[in-house]
Amino acid sequence: MNLKNLCVFIMLGALGCRGGGRGIDDITSGGAGGAGGEGGAGGADDAGPDADTTLTCETPQARFPTCPRPAEGEFPIEIEGWQTETSAMRDIEGNAYVYETTDTYGLPDGAQALIGRLSRGGALAAAGLPGEVVRLFTWSATGDWFDLGTAESDERGYYRFDLGSAFGTGEHIAYATFPGDGTCGPHGVFLWPRGTQVILTDIDGTLTLSDAELTRQIGDPSYVPRENTSSPELVRAWYEKGYKVIYLSARPHTLRLPTRAWLELKDLPYGPLITANSLVFGESARVYKRAAIQQLVNEFGWEIVAAYGNAGSDIQAYEDAGHPKDTTFIIGEEAGRSGTVAIPDNDYTQHIQTYVNPHPDARQPAGLVQQPFCR
């Protein structure tokens, strides 16, 4: 399987099914979420049943991160071909699909926008597709697709779609679809009020076995990163207690889709995936993560109940942002360094049993409930 087809498989393959959020029929006249991460902003909405509703996997909300294609008759668009010669030249066999469809996260009272980039090429050297149409979709509570509108990519392949003040509290999905070739990418949208209790975790070396897993995945997109023992169970244990989960990664935006696919493959809870404008490490990772954490705490007013990492930059960023050492949990070679709590032997099993399971359930703001997800 060549690189391009493999990336389509990662993006379009049925790696899991989720629903949740509120339908377009539930759009409110109130505000929407604030900007999220480097290059992220705004919000959209999707469909989801009430918390006591039994879900099935037969509706569009059962398809995250899978993107239905126009050929399946689910989007009312046709494949039109690329608008510019530059795009056509860059969309050649062997060039990977790279959709930097960033997540939006923040408070449910700000202006909303969907921001992403349409590009092709290697994961660390993607070239933008300029002057191309982007159509944004979500679905209604009835399961019907709702056309939000269109945007156009700029000279670097970036697009922005402003929604104004539209959607309510919760977790949502919007799809950026591209008539040029019929593919698409998901925008996650997370609008949570002040006081929301969250768990913050790094990915590489923290959920995965080591940072070397990322290197292998970059070199071979078919490679599935191995995880630390019980890391999926760790995140699910917190989520089942009512805590929201945020993934803060040093990975660049160009690796968003395979990262989302891995999270889904490992059955990890749906939450904001924060990524960087470029691959960061060491001091640059410290600065990037510190700023992200400060935004979560100082701007959004969210409470980080526990923070997980593996690198010195994680320890420093958490400390810089003022997160307590007694709830900073570090795994791997840096475990226990600088007064943090060590997770020994690359294994979360004992930590889950002795710390997470006895921990009190989340105390979330009124109206913020765990939404059901189809699996």
Coordinates of C-alpha atoms in Angstrom, one line a residue:
M1 CA 0.0 0.0 0.0
N2 CA 1.6 3.3 -1.0
L3 CA 1.8 6.3 1.4
K4 CA -1.1 8.2 -0.1
N5 CA -3.5 5.3 0.0
L6 CA -2.4 4.4 3.5
C7 CA -3.1 7.8 4.8
V8 CA -6.6 7.7 3.2
F9 CA -7.1 4.4 4.9
I10 CA -6.1 5.9 8.3
M11 CA -8.4 8.8 7.7
L12 CA -11.4 7.0 6.2
G13 CA -11.1 3.6 7.7
A14 CA -13.6 2.5 10.3
L15 CA -11.3 2.6 13.3
G16 CA -14.1 3.1 15.8
C17 CA -17.4 4.8 16.2
R18 CA -18.4 7.7 18.4
G19 CA -21.3 10.1 18.7
G20 CA -22.2 12.8 21.2
G21 CA -22.7 16.5 21.4
R22 CA -25.8 18.5 20.4
G23 CA -27.5 18.6 17.1
I24 CA -27.7 21.6 14.8
D25 CA -31.3 21.8 15.7
D26 CA -30.1 22.7 19.3
I27 CA -28.1 25.7 18.2
T28 CA -28.4 28.4 20.8
S29 CA -28.3 32.2 20.5
G30 CA -25.6 32.2 23.2
G31 CA -21.9 32.5 22.8
A32 CA -19.4 29.8 21.7
G33 CA -16.0 28.6 22.6
G34 CA -12.7 30.5 22.6
A35 CA -9.7 29.8 20.5
G36 CA -7.9 26.5 21.0
G37 CA -4.2 25.8 20.7
E38 CA -1.7 26.9 18.0
G39 CA -3.8 27.5 14.9
G40 CA -7.0 26.4 16.5
A41 CA -10.2 28.4 17.2
G42 CA -13.9 28.4 17.4
G43 CA -16.6 25.7 17.2
A44 CA -19.3 23.7 15.4
D45 CA -21.8 21.2 16.5
D46 CA -23.1 17.7 15.9
A47 CA -25.9 15.4 16.9
G48 CA -26.2 13.3 20.0
P49 CA -28.8 11.7 22.1
D50 CA -29.6 12.4 25.7
A51 CA -27.4 10.8 28.3
D52 CA -29.9 8.0 29.0
T53 CA -30.4 7.0 25.3
T54 CA -29.1 3.8 24.0
L55 CA -26.8 4.4 21.0
T56 CA -26.4 2.4 17.9
C57 CA -23.7 2.6 15.2
E58 CA -26.0 3.3 12.3
T59 CA -26.0 7.1 12.2
P60 CA -23.4 9.6 11.1
Q61 CA -22.3 10.4 14.6
A62 CA -21.0 6.8 14.8
R63 CA -18.3 7.6 12.3
F64 CA -15.6 9.6 14.1
P65 CA -12.9 9.9 12.9
T66 CA -14.1 8.2 9.7
C67 CA -15.1 10.8 7.1
P68 CA -17.9 9.7 4.7
R69 CA -17.2 10.4 1.1
P70 CA -19.5 12.0 -1.6
A71 CA -19.4 8.7 -3.5
E72 CA -21.3 7.2 -0.6
G73 CA -24.2 9.6 -1.2
E74 CA -24.0 11.2 2.3
F75 CA -22.6 14.6 1.4
P76 CA -24.5 16.6 -1.2
I77 CA -21.3 17.5 -3.1
E78 CA -19.6 16.2 -6.2
I79 CA -15.9 15.6 -6.8
E80 CA -15.0 18.6 -9.0
G81 CA -11.3 18.4 -9.3
W82 CA -8.7 20.9 -8.1
Q83 CA -9.2 24.6 -8.9
T84 CA -5.5 25.4 -9.3
E85 CA -2.6 23.9 -11.2
T86 CA -0.5 24.1 -8.1
S87 CA -2.9 21.9 -6.2
A88 CA -3.1 19.4 -9.0
M89 CA 0.6 19.2 -9.2
R90 CA 1.0 18.6 -5.5
D91 CA -1.8 16.1 -5.4
I92 CA 0.2 13.3 -7.1
E93 CA 0.7 9.7 -6.4
G94 CA 3.0 9.1 -3.5
N95 CA 2.1 12.4 -1.7
A96 CA 0.3 11.8 1.6
Y97 CA -3.0 13.4 2.5
V98 CA -2.2 15.9 5.2
Y99 CA -5.2 17.6 6.8
E100 CA -4.4 19.9 9.6
T101 CA -8.0 20.1 10.8
T102 CA -7.2 21.5 14.3
D103 CA -9.5 21.1 17.3
T104 CA -11.4 24.0 18.8
Y105 CA -11.5 24.1 22.6
G106 CA -12.5 26.8 25.1
L107 CA -15.4 28.5 26.8
P108 CA -18.9 28.4 25.4
D109 CA -19.2 32.2 25.2
G110 CA -16.8 33.4 22.4
A111 CA -16.7 33.8 18.7
Q112 CA -16.4 30.5 16.8
A113 CA -14.3 29.6 13.8
L114 CA -13.0 26.4 12.2
I115 CA -9.3 26.6 11.1
G116 CA -7.3 24.1 9.2
R117 CA -4.9 23.5 6.3
L118 CA -5.2 21.5 3.2
S119 CA -1.8 20.1 2.1
R120 CA 0.1 17.2 0.6
G121 CA 3.5 15.6 1.1
G122 CA 5.5 14.2 4.0
A123 CA 4.4 14.5 7.5
L124 CA 7.2 17.0 8.3
A125 CA 7.3 18.7 4.9
A126 CA 3.8 19.2 3.7
A127 CA 3.0 21.7 1.0
G128 CA -0.3 23.7 1.0
L129 CA -2.9 23.5 -1.7
P130 CA -3.9 27.1 -2.4
G131 CA -7.2 28.5 -3.8
E132 CA -9.3 25.4 -3.1
V133 CA -12.9 25.2 -1.9
V134 CA -13.6 23.8 1.6
R135 CA -17.1 22.8 2.5
L136 CA -18.0 22.4 6.2
F137 CA -20.6 20.0 7.4
T138 CA -22.2 18.7 10.6
W139 CA -25.4 16.7 11.1
S140 CA -28.7 17.4 12.7
A141 CA -30.4 15.6 15.6
T142 CA -32.3 13.6 12.9
G143 CA -29.1 12.3 11.4
D144 CA -29.3 14.5 8.3
W145 CA -26.2 16.3 7.1
F146 CA -26.2 20.0 7.6
D147 CA -24.2 22.3 5.2
L148 CA -22.5 25.0 7.3
G149 CA -21.0 26.8 4.4
T150 CA -17.8 27.2 2.4
A151 CA -14.3 28.6 2.8
E152 CA -11.3 29.0 0.5
S153 CA -7.7 28.0 1.2
D154 CA -5.2 30.8 1.0
E155 CA -1.8 30.8 -0.7
R156 CA -0.4 28.5 2.0
G157 CA -3.4 26.1 2.0
Y158 CA -4.9 27.5 5.2
Y159 CA -8.6 28.2 5.6
R160 CA -10.8 29.7 8.2
F161 CA -14.6 29.5 8.5
D162 CA -16.2 31.9 11.0
L163 CA -19.5 30.7 12.6
G164 CA -20.1 33.7 14.8
S165 CA -21.7 32.9 18.1
A166 CA -23.6 29.6 17.6
F167 CA -23.2 26.4 19.5
G168 CA -23.6 25.3 23.1
T169 CA -21.7 23.5 25.8
G170 CA -20.3 20.0 25.0
E171 CA -18.2 17.9 22.6
H172 CA -18.9 18.2 18.9
I173 CA -17.5 17.4 15.4
A174 CA -17.5 19.3 12.1
Y175 CA -16.2 17.9 8.9
A176 CA -14.1 19.8 6.4
T177 CA -14.8 18.3 3.0
F178 CA -12.8 19.0 -0.2
P179 CA -14.6 18.9 -3.6
G180 CA -11.2 18.8 -5.2
D181 CA -10.9 15.0 -4.5
G182 CA -13.8 14.2 -2.2
T183 CA -11.8 13.5 1.0
C184 CA -12.3 15.2 4.3
G185 CA -11.0 15.8 7.8
P186 CA -12.7 16.1 11.2
H187 CA -12.6 19.2 13.4
G188 CA -13.2 18.3 17.1
V189 CA -15.0 21.0 19.0
F190 CA -15.0 21.2 22.9
L191 CA -16.8 24.0 24.7
W192 CA -16.6 23.6 28.4
P193 CA -17.5 26.2 31.2
R194 CA -15.2 27.6 33.8
G195 CA -14.5 25.1 36.6
T196 CA -14.4 22.1 34.3
Q197 CA -12.2 19.4 35.9
V198 CA -9.8 17.9 33.4
I199 CA -7.0 15.4 33.1
L200 CA -4.0 16.5 31.0
T201 CA -1.7 14.0 29.4
D202 CA 1.2 13.9 26.9
I203 CA 1.1 11.2 24.2
D204 CA 4.6 10.1 23.1
G205 CA 6.5 8.2 25.8
T206 CA 3.5 8.8 28.2
L207 CA 0.7 6.9 26.6
T208 CA 3.0 5.3 24.0
L209 CA 5.9 3.1 25.0
S210 CA 8.6 5.7 24.2
D211 CA 9.3 8.8 22.1
A212 CA 10.9 6.4 19.6
E213 CA 7.5 5.2 18.7
L214 CA 6.8 8.6 17.0
T215 CA 10.0 8.3 15.0
R216 CA 9.0 4.9 13.8
Q217 CA 5.5 6.2 12.9
I218 CA 6.9 9.1 10.9
G219 CA 9.2 6.8 9.0
D220 CA 6.5 4.2 8.4
P221 CA 2.9 5.5 8.5
S222 CA 1.6 1.8 8.7
Y223 CA 3.4 1.4 12.1
V224 CA 1.1 1.3 15.1
P225 CA 2.8 2.8 18.2
R226 CA 3.0 0.5 21.2
E227 CA 1.6 1.8 24.4
N228 CA 2.8 1.8 28.0
T229 CA 1.2 -0.9 30.1
S230 CA -2.4 0.0 31.0
S231 CA -2.1 3.6 29.6
P232 CA -5.5 3.2 27.8
E233 CA -7.0 1.9 31.0
L234 CA -5.6 4.9 32.9
V235 CA -7.3 7.4 30.7
R236 CA -10.6 5.5 30.6
A237 CA -10.6 5.2 34.4
W238 CA -10.4 9.0 34.8
Y239 CA -13.0 9.5 32.1
E240 CA -15.4 7.1 33.7
K241 CA -15.2 9.1 36.9
G242 CA -16.6 12.1 35.0
Y243 CA -13.3 14.0 34.2
K244 CA -12.7 15.5 30.8
V245 CA -9.4 14.5 29.0
I246 CA -7.1 16.7 27.1
Y247 CA -4.2 15.4 25.0
L248 CA -1.3 17.9 24.9
S249 CA 1.3 16.7 22.4
A250 CA 4.5 18.0 20.9
R251 CA 3.5 16.5 17.6
P252 CA 2.9 18.9 14.8
H253 CA -0.5 19.6 13.2
T254 CA 0.6 17.5 10.2
L255 CA 0.3 14.4 12.3
R256 CA -3.2 15.1 13.6
L257 CA -5.1 12.5 11.6
P258 CA -2.9 9.5 12.4
T259 CA -2.7 10.6 16.0
R260 CA -6.5 10.8 16.2
A261 CA -6.7 7.4 14.5
W262 CA -4.3 5.9 17.1
L263 CA -6.4 7.4 20.0
E264 CA -9.5 5.9 18.5
L265 CA -7.8 2.5 17.8
K266 CA -6.8 2.3 21.5
D267 CA -10.4 3.2 22.5
L268 CA -9.3 6.4 24.4
P269 CA -11.9 9.0 25.4
Y270 CA -12.7 11.8 22.9
G271 CA -11.1 15.0 24.0
P272 CA -9.1 18.0 22.7
L273 CA -6.0 17.1 20.8
I274 CA -3.6 20.0 21.2
T275 CA -0.7 19.9 18.6
A276 CA 2.0 22.4 17.6
N277 CA 2.6 24.4 14.5
S278 CA 5.8 22.4 14.0
L279 CA 7.6 19.5 15.6
V280 CA 8.9 20.8 19.0
F281 CA 11.2 19.2 21.5
G282 CA 13.4 20.2 24.5
E283 CA 13.1 23.9 25.3
S284 CA 10.7 24.6 22.4
A285 CA 8.4 21.9 23.7
R286 CA 8.6 23.4 27.2
V287 CA 7.6 26.9 26.0
Y288 CA 4.8 25.6 23.8
K289 CA 3.3 23.4 26.5
R290 CA 3.6 26.0 29.2
A291 CA 1.6 28.5 27.0
A292 CA -1.0 25.8 26.3
I293 CA -1.4 25.0 30.0
Q294 CA -1.6 28.6 31.0
Q295 CA -4.4 29.1 28.5
L296 CA -6.4 26.2 29.9
V297 CA -6.0 27.4 33.5
N298 CA -5.8 31.2 33.3
E299 CA -8.0 32.0 30.3
F300 CA -10.5 29.2 30.5
G301 CA -10.5 28.6 34.2
W302 CA -10.4 24.8 33.9
E303 CA -9.0 22.8 36.8
I304 CA -6.3 20.3 36.0
V305 CA -6.7 17.5 38.5
A306 CA -3.8 15.4 37.3
A307 CA -1.1 15.9 34.7
Y308 CA 0.9 13.1 33.0
G309 CA 4.2 13.2 31.1
N310 CA 7.5 11.5 30.5
A311 CA 10.0 14.2 29.5
G312 CA 12.0 16.9 31.2
S313 CA 10.1 19.4 29.1
D314 CA 6.8 18.1 30.5
I315 CA 8.1 18.5 34.1
Q316 CA 9.3 22.0 33.4
A317 CA 6.2 23.1 31.5
Y318 CA 3.9 21.8 34.3
E319 CA 6.0 23.5 36.9
D320 CA 6.2 26.8 34.9
A321 CA 2.5 26.8 34.6
G322 CA 2.1 26.3 38.4
H323 CA 0.7 22.8 38.4
P324 CA 1.4 21.0 41.8
K325 CA 4.1 18.4 41.9
D326 CA 2.0 16.0 43.9
T327 CA -0.4 15.6 41.0
T328 CA 2.3 15.6 38.3
F329 CA 2.8 12.0 37.3
I330 CA 5.9 11.1 35.3
I331 CA 6.7 7.8 33.6
G332 CA 9.9 6.5 32.0
E333 CA 13.5 7.6 32.6
E334 CA 12.5 10.9 34.2
A335 CA 10.0 9.3 36.6
G336 CA 10.0 11.0 40.0
R337 CA 12.4 13.8 39.0
S338 CA 12.2 17.2 40.5
G339 CA 9.7 16.2 43.1
T340 CA 7.1 14.7 40.7
V341 CA 5.3 11.4 41.4
A342 CA 7.0 8.4 39.7
I343 CA 5.1 5.9 37.7
P344 CA 7.5 2.9 37.8
D345 CA 8.3 0.2 35.3
N346 CA 6.4 1.9 32.4
D347 CA 3.2 0.4 34.0
Y348 CA 0.1 2.3 35.2
T349 CA -1.6 -0.7 36.7
Q350 CA -0.8 0.0 40.3
H351 CA -1.3 3.7 39.9
I352 CA -4.9 3.0 38.7
Q353 CA -5.6 0.7 41.6
T354 CA -4.1 2.8 44.4
Y355 CA -4.7 6.4 43.1
V356 CA -7.3 6.7 40.3
N357 CA -9.9 4.2 41.4
P358 CA -10.1 5.6 45.0
H359 CA -10.1 9.2 43.7
P360 CA -13.5 11.1 44.1
D361 CA -15.7 11.4 41.0
A362 CA -15.5 14.7 39.1
R363 CA -17.5 17.7 40.3
Q364 CA -18.3 19.3 37.0
P365 CA -20.2 22.6 36.5
A366 CA -24.0 22.4 36.1
G367 CA -25.0 21.3 32.7
L368 CA -21.7 19.6 31.8
V369 CA -22.4 15.9 31.7
Q370 CA -20.5 13.0 30.2
Q371 CA -22.1 12.5 26.8
P372 CA -22.6 8.9 25.6
F373 CA -20.4 7.7 22.7
C374 CA -21.1 4.9 20.3
R375 CA -18.3 2.4 20.2

